[in-house]
Each structure stands twice: as structure tokens, then as C-alpha cells.
Short mmCIF file of C-alpha atoms and ligand atoms in Angstrom, two decimals:
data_model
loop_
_atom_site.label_atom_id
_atom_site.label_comp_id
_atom_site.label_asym_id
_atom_site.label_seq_id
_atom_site.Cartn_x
_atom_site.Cartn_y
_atom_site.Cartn_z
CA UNK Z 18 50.41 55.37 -12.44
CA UNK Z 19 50.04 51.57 -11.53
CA UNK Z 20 53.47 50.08 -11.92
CA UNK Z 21 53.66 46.26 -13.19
CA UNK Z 22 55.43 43.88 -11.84
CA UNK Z 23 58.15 43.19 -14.41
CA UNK Z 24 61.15 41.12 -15.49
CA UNK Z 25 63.51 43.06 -16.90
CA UNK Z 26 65.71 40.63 -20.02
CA UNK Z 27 68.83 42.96 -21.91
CA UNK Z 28 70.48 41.39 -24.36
CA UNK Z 29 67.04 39.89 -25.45
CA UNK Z 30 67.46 39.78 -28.92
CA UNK Z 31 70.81 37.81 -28.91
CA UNK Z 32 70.71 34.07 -28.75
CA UNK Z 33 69.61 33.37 -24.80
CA UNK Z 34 67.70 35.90 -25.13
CA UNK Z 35 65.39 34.23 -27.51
CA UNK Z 36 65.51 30.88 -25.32
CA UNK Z 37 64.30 32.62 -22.21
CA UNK Z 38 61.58 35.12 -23.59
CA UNK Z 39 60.35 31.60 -24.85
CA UNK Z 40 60.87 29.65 -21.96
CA UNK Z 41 59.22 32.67 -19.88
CA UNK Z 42 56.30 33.15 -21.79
CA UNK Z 43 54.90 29.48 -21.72
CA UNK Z 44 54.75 29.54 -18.01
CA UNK Z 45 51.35 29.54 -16.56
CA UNK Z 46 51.80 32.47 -14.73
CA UNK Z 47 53.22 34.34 -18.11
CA UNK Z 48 55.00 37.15 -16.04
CA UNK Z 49 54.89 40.87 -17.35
CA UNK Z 50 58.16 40.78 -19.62
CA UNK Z 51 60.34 44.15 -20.37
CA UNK Z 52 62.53 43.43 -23.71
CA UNK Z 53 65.49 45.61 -23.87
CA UNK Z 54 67.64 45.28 -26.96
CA UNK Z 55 69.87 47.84 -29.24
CA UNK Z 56 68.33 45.61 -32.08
CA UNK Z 57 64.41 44.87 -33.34
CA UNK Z 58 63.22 42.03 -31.18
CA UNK Z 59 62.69 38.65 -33.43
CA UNK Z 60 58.88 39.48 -34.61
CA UNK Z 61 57.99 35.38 -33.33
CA UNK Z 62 59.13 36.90 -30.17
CA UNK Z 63 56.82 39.80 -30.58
CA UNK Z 64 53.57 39.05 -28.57
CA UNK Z 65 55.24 36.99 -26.01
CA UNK Z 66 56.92 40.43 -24.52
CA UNK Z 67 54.70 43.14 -22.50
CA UNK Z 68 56.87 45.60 -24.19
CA UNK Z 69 59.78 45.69 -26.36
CA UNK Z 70 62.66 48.77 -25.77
CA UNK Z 71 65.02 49.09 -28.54
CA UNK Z 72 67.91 50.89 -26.81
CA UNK Z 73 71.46 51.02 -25.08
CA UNK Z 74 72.12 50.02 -21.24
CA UNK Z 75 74.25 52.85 -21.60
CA UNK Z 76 71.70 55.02 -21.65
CA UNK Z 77 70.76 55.59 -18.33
CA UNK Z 78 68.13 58.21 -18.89
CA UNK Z 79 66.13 55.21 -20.87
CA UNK Z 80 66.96 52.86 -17.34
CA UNK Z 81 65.48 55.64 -14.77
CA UNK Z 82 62.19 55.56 -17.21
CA UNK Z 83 61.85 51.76 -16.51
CA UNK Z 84 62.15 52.36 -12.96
CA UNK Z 85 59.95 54.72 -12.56
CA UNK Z 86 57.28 52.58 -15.05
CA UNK Z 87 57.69 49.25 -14.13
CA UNK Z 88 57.93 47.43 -10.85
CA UNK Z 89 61.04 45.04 -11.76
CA UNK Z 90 61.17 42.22 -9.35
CA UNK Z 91 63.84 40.09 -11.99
CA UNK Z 92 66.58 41.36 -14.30
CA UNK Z 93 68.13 38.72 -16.67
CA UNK Z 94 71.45 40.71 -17.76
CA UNK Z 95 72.21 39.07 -20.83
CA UNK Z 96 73.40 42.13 -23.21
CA UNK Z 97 77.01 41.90 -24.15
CA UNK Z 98 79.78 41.98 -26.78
CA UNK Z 99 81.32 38.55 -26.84
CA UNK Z 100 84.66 37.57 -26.89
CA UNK Z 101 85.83 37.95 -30.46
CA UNK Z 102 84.42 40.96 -31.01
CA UNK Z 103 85.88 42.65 -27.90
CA UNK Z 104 89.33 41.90 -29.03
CA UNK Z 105 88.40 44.30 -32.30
CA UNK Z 106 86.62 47.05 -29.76
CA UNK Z 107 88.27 46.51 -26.42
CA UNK Z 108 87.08 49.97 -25.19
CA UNK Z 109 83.61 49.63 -26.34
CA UNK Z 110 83.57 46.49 -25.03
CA UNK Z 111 84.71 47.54 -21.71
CA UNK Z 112 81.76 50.27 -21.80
CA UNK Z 113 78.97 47.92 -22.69
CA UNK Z 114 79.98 44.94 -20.65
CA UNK Z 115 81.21 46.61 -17.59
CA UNK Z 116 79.58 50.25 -17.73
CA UNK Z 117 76.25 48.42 -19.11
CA UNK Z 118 76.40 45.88 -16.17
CA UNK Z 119 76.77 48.62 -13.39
CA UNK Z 120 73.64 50.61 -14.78
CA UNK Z 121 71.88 48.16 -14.75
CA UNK Z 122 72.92 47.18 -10.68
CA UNK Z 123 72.30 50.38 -9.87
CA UNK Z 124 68.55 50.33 -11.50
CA UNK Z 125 68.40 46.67 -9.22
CA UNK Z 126 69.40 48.46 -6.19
CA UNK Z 127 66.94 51.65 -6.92
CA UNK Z 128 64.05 49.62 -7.63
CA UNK Z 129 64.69 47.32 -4.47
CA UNK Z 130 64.76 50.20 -2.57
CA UNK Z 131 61.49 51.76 -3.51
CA UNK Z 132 59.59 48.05 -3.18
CA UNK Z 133 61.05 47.44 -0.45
CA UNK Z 134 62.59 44.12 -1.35
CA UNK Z 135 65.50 42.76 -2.88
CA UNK Z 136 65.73 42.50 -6.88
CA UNK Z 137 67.37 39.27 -7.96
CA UNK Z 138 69.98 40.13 -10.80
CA UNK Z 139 70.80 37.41 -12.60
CA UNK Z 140 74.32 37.65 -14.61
CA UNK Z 141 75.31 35.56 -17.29
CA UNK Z 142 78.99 34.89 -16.81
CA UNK Z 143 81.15 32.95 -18.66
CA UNK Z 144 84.40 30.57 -19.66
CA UNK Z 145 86.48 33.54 -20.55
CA UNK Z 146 86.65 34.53 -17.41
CA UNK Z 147 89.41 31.86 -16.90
CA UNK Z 148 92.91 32.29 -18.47
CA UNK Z 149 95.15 28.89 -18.68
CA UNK Z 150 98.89 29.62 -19.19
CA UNK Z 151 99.43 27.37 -22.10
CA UNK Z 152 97.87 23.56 -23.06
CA UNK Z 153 99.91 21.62 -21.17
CA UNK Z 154 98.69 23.11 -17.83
CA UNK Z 155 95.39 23.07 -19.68
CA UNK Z 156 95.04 19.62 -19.88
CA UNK Z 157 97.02 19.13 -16.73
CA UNK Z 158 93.87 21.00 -14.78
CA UNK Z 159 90.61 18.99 -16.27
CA UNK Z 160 88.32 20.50 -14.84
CA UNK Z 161 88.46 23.53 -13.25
CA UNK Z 162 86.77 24.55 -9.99
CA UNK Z 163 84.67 27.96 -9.90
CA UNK Z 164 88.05 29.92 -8.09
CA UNK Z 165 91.17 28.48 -9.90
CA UNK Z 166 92.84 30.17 -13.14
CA UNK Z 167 91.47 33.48 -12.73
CA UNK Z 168 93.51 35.30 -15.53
CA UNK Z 169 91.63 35.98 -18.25
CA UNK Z 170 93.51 36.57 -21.75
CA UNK Z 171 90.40 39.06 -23.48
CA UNK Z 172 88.91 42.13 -22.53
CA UNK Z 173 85.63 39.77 -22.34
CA UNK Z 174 86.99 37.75 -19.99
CA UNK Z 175 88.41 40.84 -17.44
CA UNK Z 176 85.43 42.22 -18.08
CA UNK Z 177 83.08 39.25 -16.95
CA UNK Z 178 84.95 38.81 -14.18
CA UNK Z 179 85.07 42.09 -12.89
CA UNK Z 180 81.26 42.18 -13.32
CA UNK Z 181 80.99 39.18 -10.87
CA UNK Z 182 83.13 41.21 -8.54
CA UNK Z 183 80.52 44.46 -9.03
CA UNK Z 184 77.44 42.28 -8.59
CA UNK Z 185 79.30 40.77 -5.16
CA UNK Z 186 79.87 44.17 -4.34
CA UNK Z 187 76.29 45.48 -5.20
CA UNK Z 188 74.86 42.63 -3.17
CA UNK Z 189 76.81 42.93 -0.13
CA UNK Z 190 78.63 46.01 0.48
CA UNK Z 191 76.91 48.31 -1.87
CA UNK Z 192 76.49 51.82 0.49
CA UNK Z 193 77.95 50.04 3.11
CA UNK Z 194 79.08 53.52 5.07
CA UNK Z 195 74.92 54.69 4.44
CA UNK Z 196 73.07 54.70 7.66
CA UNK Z 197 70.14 53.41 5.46
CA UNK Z 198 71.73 50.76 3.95
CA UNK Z 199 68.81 48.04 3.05
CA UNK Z 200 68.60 45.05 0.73
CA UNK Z 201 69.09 45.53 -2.28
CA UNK Z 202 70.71 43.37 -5.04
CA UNK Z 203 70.35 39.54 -4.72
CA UNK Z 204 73.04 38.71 -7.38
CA UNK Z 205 73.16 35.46 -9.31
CA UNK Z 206 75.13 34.41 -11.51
CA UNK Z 207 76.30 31.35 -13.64
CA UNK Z 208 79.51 30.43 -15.73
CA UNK Z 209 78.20 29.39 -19.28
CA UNK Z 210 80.70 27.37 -21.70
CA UNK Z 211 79.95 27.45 -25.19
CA UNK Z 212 76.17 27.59 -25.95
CA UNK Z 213 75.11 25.86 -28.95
CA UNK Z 214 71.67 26.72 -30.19
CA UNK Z 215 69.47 25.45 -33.17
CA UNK Z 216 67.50 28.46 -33.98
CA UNK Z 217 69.90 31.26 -33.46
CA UNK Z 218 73.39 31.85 -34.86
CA UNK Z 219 76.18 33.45 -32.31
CA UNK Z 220 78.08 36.60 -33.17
CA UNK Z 221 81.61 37.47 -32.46
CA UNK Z 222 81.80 34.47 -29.85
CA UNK Z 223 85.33 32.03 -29.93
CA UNK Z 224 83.43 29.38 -28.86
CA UNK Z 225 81.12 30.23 -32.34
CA UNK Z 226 83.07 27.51 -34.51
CA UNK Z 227 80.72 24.52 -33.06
CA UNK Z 228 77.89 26.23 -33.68
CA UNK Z 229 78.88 27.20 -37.26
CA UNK Z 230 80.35 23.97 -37.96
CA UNK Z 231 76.27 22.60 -37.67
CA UNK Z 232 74.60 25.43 -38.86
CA UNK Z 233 76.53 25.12 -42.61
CA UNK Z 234 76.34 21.03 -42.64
CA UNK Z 235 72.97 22.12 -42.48
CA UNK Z 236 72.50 24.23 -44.73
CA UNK Z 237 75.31 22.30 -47.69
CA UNK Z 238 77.83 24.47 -46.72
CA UNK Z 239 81.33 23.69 -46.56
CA UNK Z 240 83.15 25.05 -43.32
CA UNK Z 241 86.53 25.50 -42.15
CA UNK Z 242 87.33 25.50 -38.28
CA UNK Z 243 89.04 28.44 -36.82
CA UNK Z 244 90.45 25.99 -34.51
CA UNK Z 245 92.51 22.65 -34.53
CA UNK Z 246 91.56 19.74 -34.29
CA UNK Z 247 92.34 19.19 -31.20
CA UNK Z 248 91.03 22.25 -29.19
CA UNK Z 249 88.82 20.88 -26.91
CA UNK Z 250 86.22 23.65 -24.41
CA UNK Z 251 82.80 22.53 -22.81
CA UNK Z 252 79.75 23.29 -24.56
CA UNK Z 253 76.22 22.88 -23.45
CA UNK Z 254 72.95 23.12 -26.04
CA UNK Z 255 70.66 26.27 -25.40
CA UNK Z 256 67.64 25.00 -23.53
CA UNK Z 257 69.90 23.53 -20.55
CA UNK Z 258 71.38 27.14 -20.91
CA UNK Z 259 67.77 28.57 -20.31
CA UNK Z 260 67.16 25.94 -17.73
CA UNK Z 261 70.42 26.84 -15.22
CA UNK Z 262 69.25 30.42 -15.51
CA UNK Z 263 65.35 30.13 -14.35
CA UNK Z 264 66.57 27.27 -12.26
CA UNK Z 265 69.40 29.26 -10.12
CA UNK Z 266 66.76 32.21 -10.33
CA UNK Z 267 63.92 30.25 -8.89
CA UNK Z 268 66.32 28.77 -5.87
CA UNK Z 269 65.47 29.81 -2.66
CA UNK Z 270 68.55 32.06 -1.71
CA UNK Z 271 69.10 30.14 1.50
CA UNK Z 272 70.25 27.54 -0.60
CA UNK Z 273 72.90 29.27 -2.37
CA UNK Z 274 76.69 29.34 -0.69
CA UNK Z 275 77.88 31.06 -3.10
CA UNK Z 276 77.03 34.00 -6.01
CA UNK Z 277 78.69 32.99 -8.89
CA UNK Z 278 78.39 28.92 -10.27
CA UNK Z 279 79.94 27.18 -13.04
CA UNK Z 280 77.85 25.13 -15.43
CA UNK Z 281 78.55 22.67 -18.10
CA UNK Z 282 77.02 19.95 -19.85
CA UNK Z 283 79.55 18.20 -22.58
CA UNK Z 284 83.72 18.56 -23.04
CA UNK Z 285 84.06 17.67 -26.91
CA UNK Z 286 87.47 17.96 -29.15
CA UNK Z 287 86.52 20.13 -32.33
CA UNK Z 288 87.43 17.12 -34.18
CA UNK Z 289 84.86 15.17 -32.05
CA UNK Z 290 82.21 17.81 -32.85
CA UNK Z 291 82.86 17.49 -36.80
CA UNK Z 292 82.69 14.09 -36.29
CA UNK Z 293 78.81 13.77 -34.97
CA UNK Z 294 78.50 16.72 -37.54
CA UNK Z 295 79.52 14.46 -39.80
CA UNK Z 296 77.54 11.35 -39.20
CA UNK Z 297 74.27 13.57 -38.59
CA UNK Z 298 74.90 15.17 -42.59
CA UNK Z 299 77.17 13.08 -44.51
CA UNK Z 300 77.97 15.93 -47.43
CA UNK Z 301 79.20 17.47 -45.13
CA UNK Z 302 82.85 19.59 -45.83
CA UNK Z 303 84.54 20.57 -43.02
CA UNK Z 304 88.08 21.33 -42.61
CA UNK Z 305 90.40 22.59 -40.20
CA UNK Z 306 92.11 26.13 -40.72
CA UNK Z 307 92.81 27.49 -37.52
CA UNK Z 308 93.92 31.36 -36.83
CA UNK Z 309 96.49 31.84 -34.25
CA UNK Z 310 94.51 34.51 -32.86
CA UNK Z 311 90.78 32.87 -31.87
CA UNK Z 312 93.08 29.51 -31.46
CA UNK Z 313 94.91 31.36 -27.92
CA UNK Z 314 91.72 32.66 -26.59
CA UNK Z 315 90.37 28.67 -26.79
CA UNK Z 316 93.28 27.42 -25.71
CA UNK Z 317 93.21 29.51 -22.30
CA UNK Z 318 89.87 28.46 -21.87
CA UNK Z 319 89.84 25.22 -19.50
CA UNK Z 320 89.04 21.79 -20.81
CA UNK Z 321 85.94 21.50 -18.74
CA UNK Z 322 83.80 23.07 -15.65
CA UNK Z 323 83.76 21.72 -12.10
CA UNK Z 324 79.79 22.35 -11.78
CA UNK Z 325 79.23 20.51 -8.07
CA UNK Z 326 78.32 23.47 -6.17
CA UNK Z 327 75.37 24.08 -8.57
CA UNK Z 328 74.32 20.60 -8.75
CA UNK Z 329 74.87 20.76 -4.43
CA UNK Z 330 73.25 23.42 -3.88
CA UNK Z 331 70.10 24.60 -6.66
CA UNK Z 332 69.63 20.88 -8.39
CA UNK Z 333 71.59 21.81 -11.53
CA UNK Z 334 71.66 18.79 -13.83
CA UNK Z 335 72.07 19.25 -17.77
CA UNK Z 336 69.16 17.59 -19.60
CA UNK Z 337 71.77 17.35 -22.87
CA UNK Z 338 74.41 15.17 -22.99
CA UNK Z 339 76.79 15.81 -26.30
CA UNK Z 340 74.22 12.70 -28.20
CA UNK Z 341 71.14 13.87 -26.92
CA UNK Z 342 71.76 17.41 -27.32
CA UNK Z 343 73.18 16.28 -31.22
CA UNK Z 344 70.10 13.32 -31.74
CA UNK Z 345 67.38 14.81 -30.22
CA UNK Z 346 68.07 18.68 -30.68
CA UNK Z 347 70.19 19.82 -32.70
CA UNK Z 348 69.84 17.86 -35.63
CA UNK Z 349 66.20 17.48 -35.75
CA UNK Z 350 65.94 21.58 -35.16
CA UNK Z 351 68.24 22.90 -37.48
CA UNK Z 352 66.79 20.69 -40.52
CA UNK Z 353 63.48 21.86 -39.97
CA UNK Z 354 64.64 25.34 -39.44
CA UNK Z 355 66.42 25.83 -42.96
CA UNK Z 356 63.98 23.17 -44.44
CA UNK Z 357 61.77 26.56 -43.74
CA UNK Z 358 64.13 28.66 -45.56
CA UNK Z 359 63.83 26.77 -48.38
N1 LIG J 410 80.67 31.96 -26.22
C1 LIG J 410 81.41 33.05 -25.63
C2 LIG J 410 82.42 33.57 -26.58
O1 LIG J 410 82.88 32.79 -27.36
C3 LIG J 410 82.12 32.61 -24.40
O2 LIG J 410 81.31 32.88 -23.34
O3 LIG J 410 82.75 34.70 -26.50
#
């Protein structure tokens, strides 16, 4: 059987996974694309994917059939349950994002082992991996370098940052006592904040109030914030989201001192946000009801991301700032989208 040289996206159904198939498919090359999802892939997304999997990255039976089918040369580990949720299923979540994640370094290091070369993995990380003590020390920090605050409050968080510490681990010491020990892994990995897409609606994130706060001006709906006023987290709009990851993919691994990089376009209070919300749809109602709960996630979560190392050392530079994302994206996106679900 001829094997195909492959990249491998979980999680592809959820909302960067939609950006990237995108993003992938328009390139000239249009690279062989594996879709792995527990849910139907978007049917616009359909033709744009060599072949779509509906299953679990638990399922590791499924994972030794793509390695023995497809010659994966990229794996864009996206799958996960996001923060909210995990609080409701912290052991589920700890099987899917940390159980899921080391299946699917194994399959890295299995296939770079039978091509011969390393596989890059690259891991989308995230905010919750910090954990501020309280809001004064919040605001005290600004922004927050890639090693400080490491004490995450939610399983999401532990387990994002104990995935960072597996894909180190898979990348440089993986076998280490093996007298064949080879290349394997090259692990990659970026800290998103909140992503804020047009087309696509998070589930079970805490940073999912900006998003929702747009989505039902929209649409004429009338929205209350499950945080105050004042909470204030970076965002950054999905294509610069899409961009970091086939940016720090492309980057020649020379280049990189380090394997995980924070990323971050805009810091905005929520009261900011409903603000532009606000001047971009007039109607609309938003108010401010915050739960105690999703408000102490956010408010461990730092103010903003020291990103220097990426923009040092793979050219990372937003393309949204918080107007351009709202004026140029956002806005203009989401009324044509539910102008089509009229
Ligand atoms: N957006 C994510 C969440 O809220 C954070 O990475 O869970």
C-alpha cells in the first residue's frame, strides 16, 4: 500500500479546527489532510479534507490504523474539552486532554520512526495554564512572561500544562535509556488567549463570554456577561490564531529557543468589549451578571501575554488589533453570516 504524506488535524471540527482546514486547503500545494473529530466534520469543510475520521483519540486502535495508512509528516493537536466544561467532567477531561495528547505523541514518535524523520507536533496550549493568586497580584503582573504563575486553578489548565511537559518529554528524552533512541517528536507549541471567531461559536470555554457577547448583538439577542465588568484577559480573533500555528509550524527549528510560546493580540476589559459591541449594533442588550464560579477561573487568568520570544524568534506579529479585528472582521463576518440564516 502507498502511504500519503499526511497532516494529521484532531479537534477539527471545533472552532480552529475550521480556521486551519481552511487556511490549509487554499495553499498551492493543498497538502493531503487527515480530519479526526468525535463529531461530523462541517459539510463546507467536506471536500477540502483527503479524509474525514469521526472518532476518539482515545481510541488507539483507530490511531495505529492511521499510522499504518498514512505517512503523517504534521499533527495539529487541537481536540480538547475546554475549560468550563472540565470543571463539570474533571476526570473525562483529564482522559481526553492528557490521555488523548499522549496517544497521539506516541503515534508522532511511531511514525517518525518508520520515515525516518522527525514529526512536528504542534500543541495548542493555552491561558489556563497560568493561575494568579487573586486580582491584585493580577494586575500587579501585566503581562506575564511564558514561565511565571504556573498554578493553574482548572483541571484544563493542569492538564495543558502537563501536556507541554509530555510533548518536552516526547521531544527530548522520550526512550532516553533505548540504545536506538532516534528523532522523533519535534514539539511545538503556542499559548492561545481567548480566540474570538466569526463563523464558529466556542463551547464550554471561560473565555466564551466575548465571543457570545457578539454573536447575540448579532443576531438581536440580549446577553448577560458571566463576568464583571471589569474582568479583563487577552483575546486574539481566529485567523491570527490560524496564522501563529502554520507560522511556528513552518519555522525552521533552528530558530526556535524554546518549545512552548505565548501569543496574544489585544488585552480588553469585558466592559470595553460590550462597548465596541455596542457601537458596531446599537440594539444591542447586554448586561453584566457574573457567576462566582467562571468569574475565579478569569480572574486567575493574567491580564495579558508577554509574546517576545515568538515575535524574536519565528516573526510572530498579530495581523488584528482589538479595531481591526472588531471593523474589519468581526463585524462585517458575523452580519453576513446570520444575514444567511435569515
Ligand atoms: N478559551 C479557553 C477556555 O476558555 C481558554 O483557552 O477554556
Amino acid at each position: 500500500m502507498i502511504r500519503k504524506r499526511t497532516i494529521l488535524i484532531t479537534g477539527a471540527d471545533g472552532e480552529v479546527g475550521h480556521g486551519l482546514i481552511e487556511r490549509l486547503a487554499a495553499l498551492p500545494e493543498r497538502p493531503s489532510i487527515v480530519a479526526l473529530d468525535v463529531r461530523k466534520l462541517d459539510r463546507a469543510l467536506r471536500p477540502m479534507v483527503e479524509r474525514l475520521i469521526i472518532g476518539d483519540i482515545l481510541d488507539t486502535k483507530l490511531l495505529e490504523t492511521l499510522t499504518t495508512e498514512y505517512e503523517i509528516d504534521t499533527i495539529y493537536h487541537l481536540a480538547a474539552l475546554l475549560s468550563t466544561s472540565s470543571e463539570f467532567h474533571p476526570e473525562t477531561a483529564h482522559r481526553v486532554n492528557v490521555q488523548g495528547t499522549i496517544n497521539l505523541l506516541k503515534l508522532a514518535h511511531d511514525q517518525s520512526q518508520s520515515r525516518g524523520q522527525a514529526v512536528k507536533f504542534i500543541y495548542a496550549s493555552s491561558i489556563a495554564v497560568f493561575g494568579l493568586p487573586d486580582v491584585a497580584t493580577k494586575q500587579a503582573a501585566g503581562m506575564v512572561g511564558e514561565d511565571q504563575y504556573l498554578n493553574p486553578i482548572t483541571m484544563y489548565g493542569c492538564n495543558k500544562l502537563y501536556c507541554e511537559h509530555l510533548g518536552r518529554y516526547y521531544a527530548q528524552h522520550y526512550q532516553q535509556l533505548s540504545a536506538t533512541r532516534s528523532i522523533g517528536v519535534d514539539f511545538r507549541c503556542v499559548r492561545f488567549p481567548g480566540l474570538i471567531s466569526a463563523v464558529t461559536m466556542p463551547t464550554g470555554g471561560t473565555s466564551d463570554y466575548a465571543p457570545e457577547m457578539i454573536h447575540a448583538a448579532a443576531q438581536g439577542k440580549p446577553y448577560a456577561s458571566f463576568v464583571r465588568e471589569d474582568t479583563t484577559i487577552p483575546f486574539m480573533a481566529m485567523p491570527d490564531a490560524i496564522h501563529a500555528l502554520v507560522t511556528l509550524a513552518a519555522a525552521p527549528r533552528e530558530a526556535l529557543s524554546r518549545l512552548v510560546y505565548n501569543v496574544t493580540s489585544f488585552s480588553r476589559s469585558a466592559e470595553e468589549l460590550a462597548a465596541m459591541v455596542q457601537r458596531a449594533f446599537p440594539q444591542a442588550e447586554i448586561t453584566f451578571r457574573p457567576s462566582d464560579a467562571r468569574q475565579g477561573i478569569v480572574d486567575s487568568w493574567p491580564l495579558g501575554l508577554d509574546d517576545s520570544a515568538a515575535r524574536a524568534d519565528w516573526g510572530w506579529r498579530p495581523t488584528y488589533d482589538a479595531d481591526h479585528a472588531f471593523n474589519d472582521y468581526l463585524v462585517p463576518t458575523i452580519v453576513e453570516l446570520y444575514r444567511g440564516a435569515e
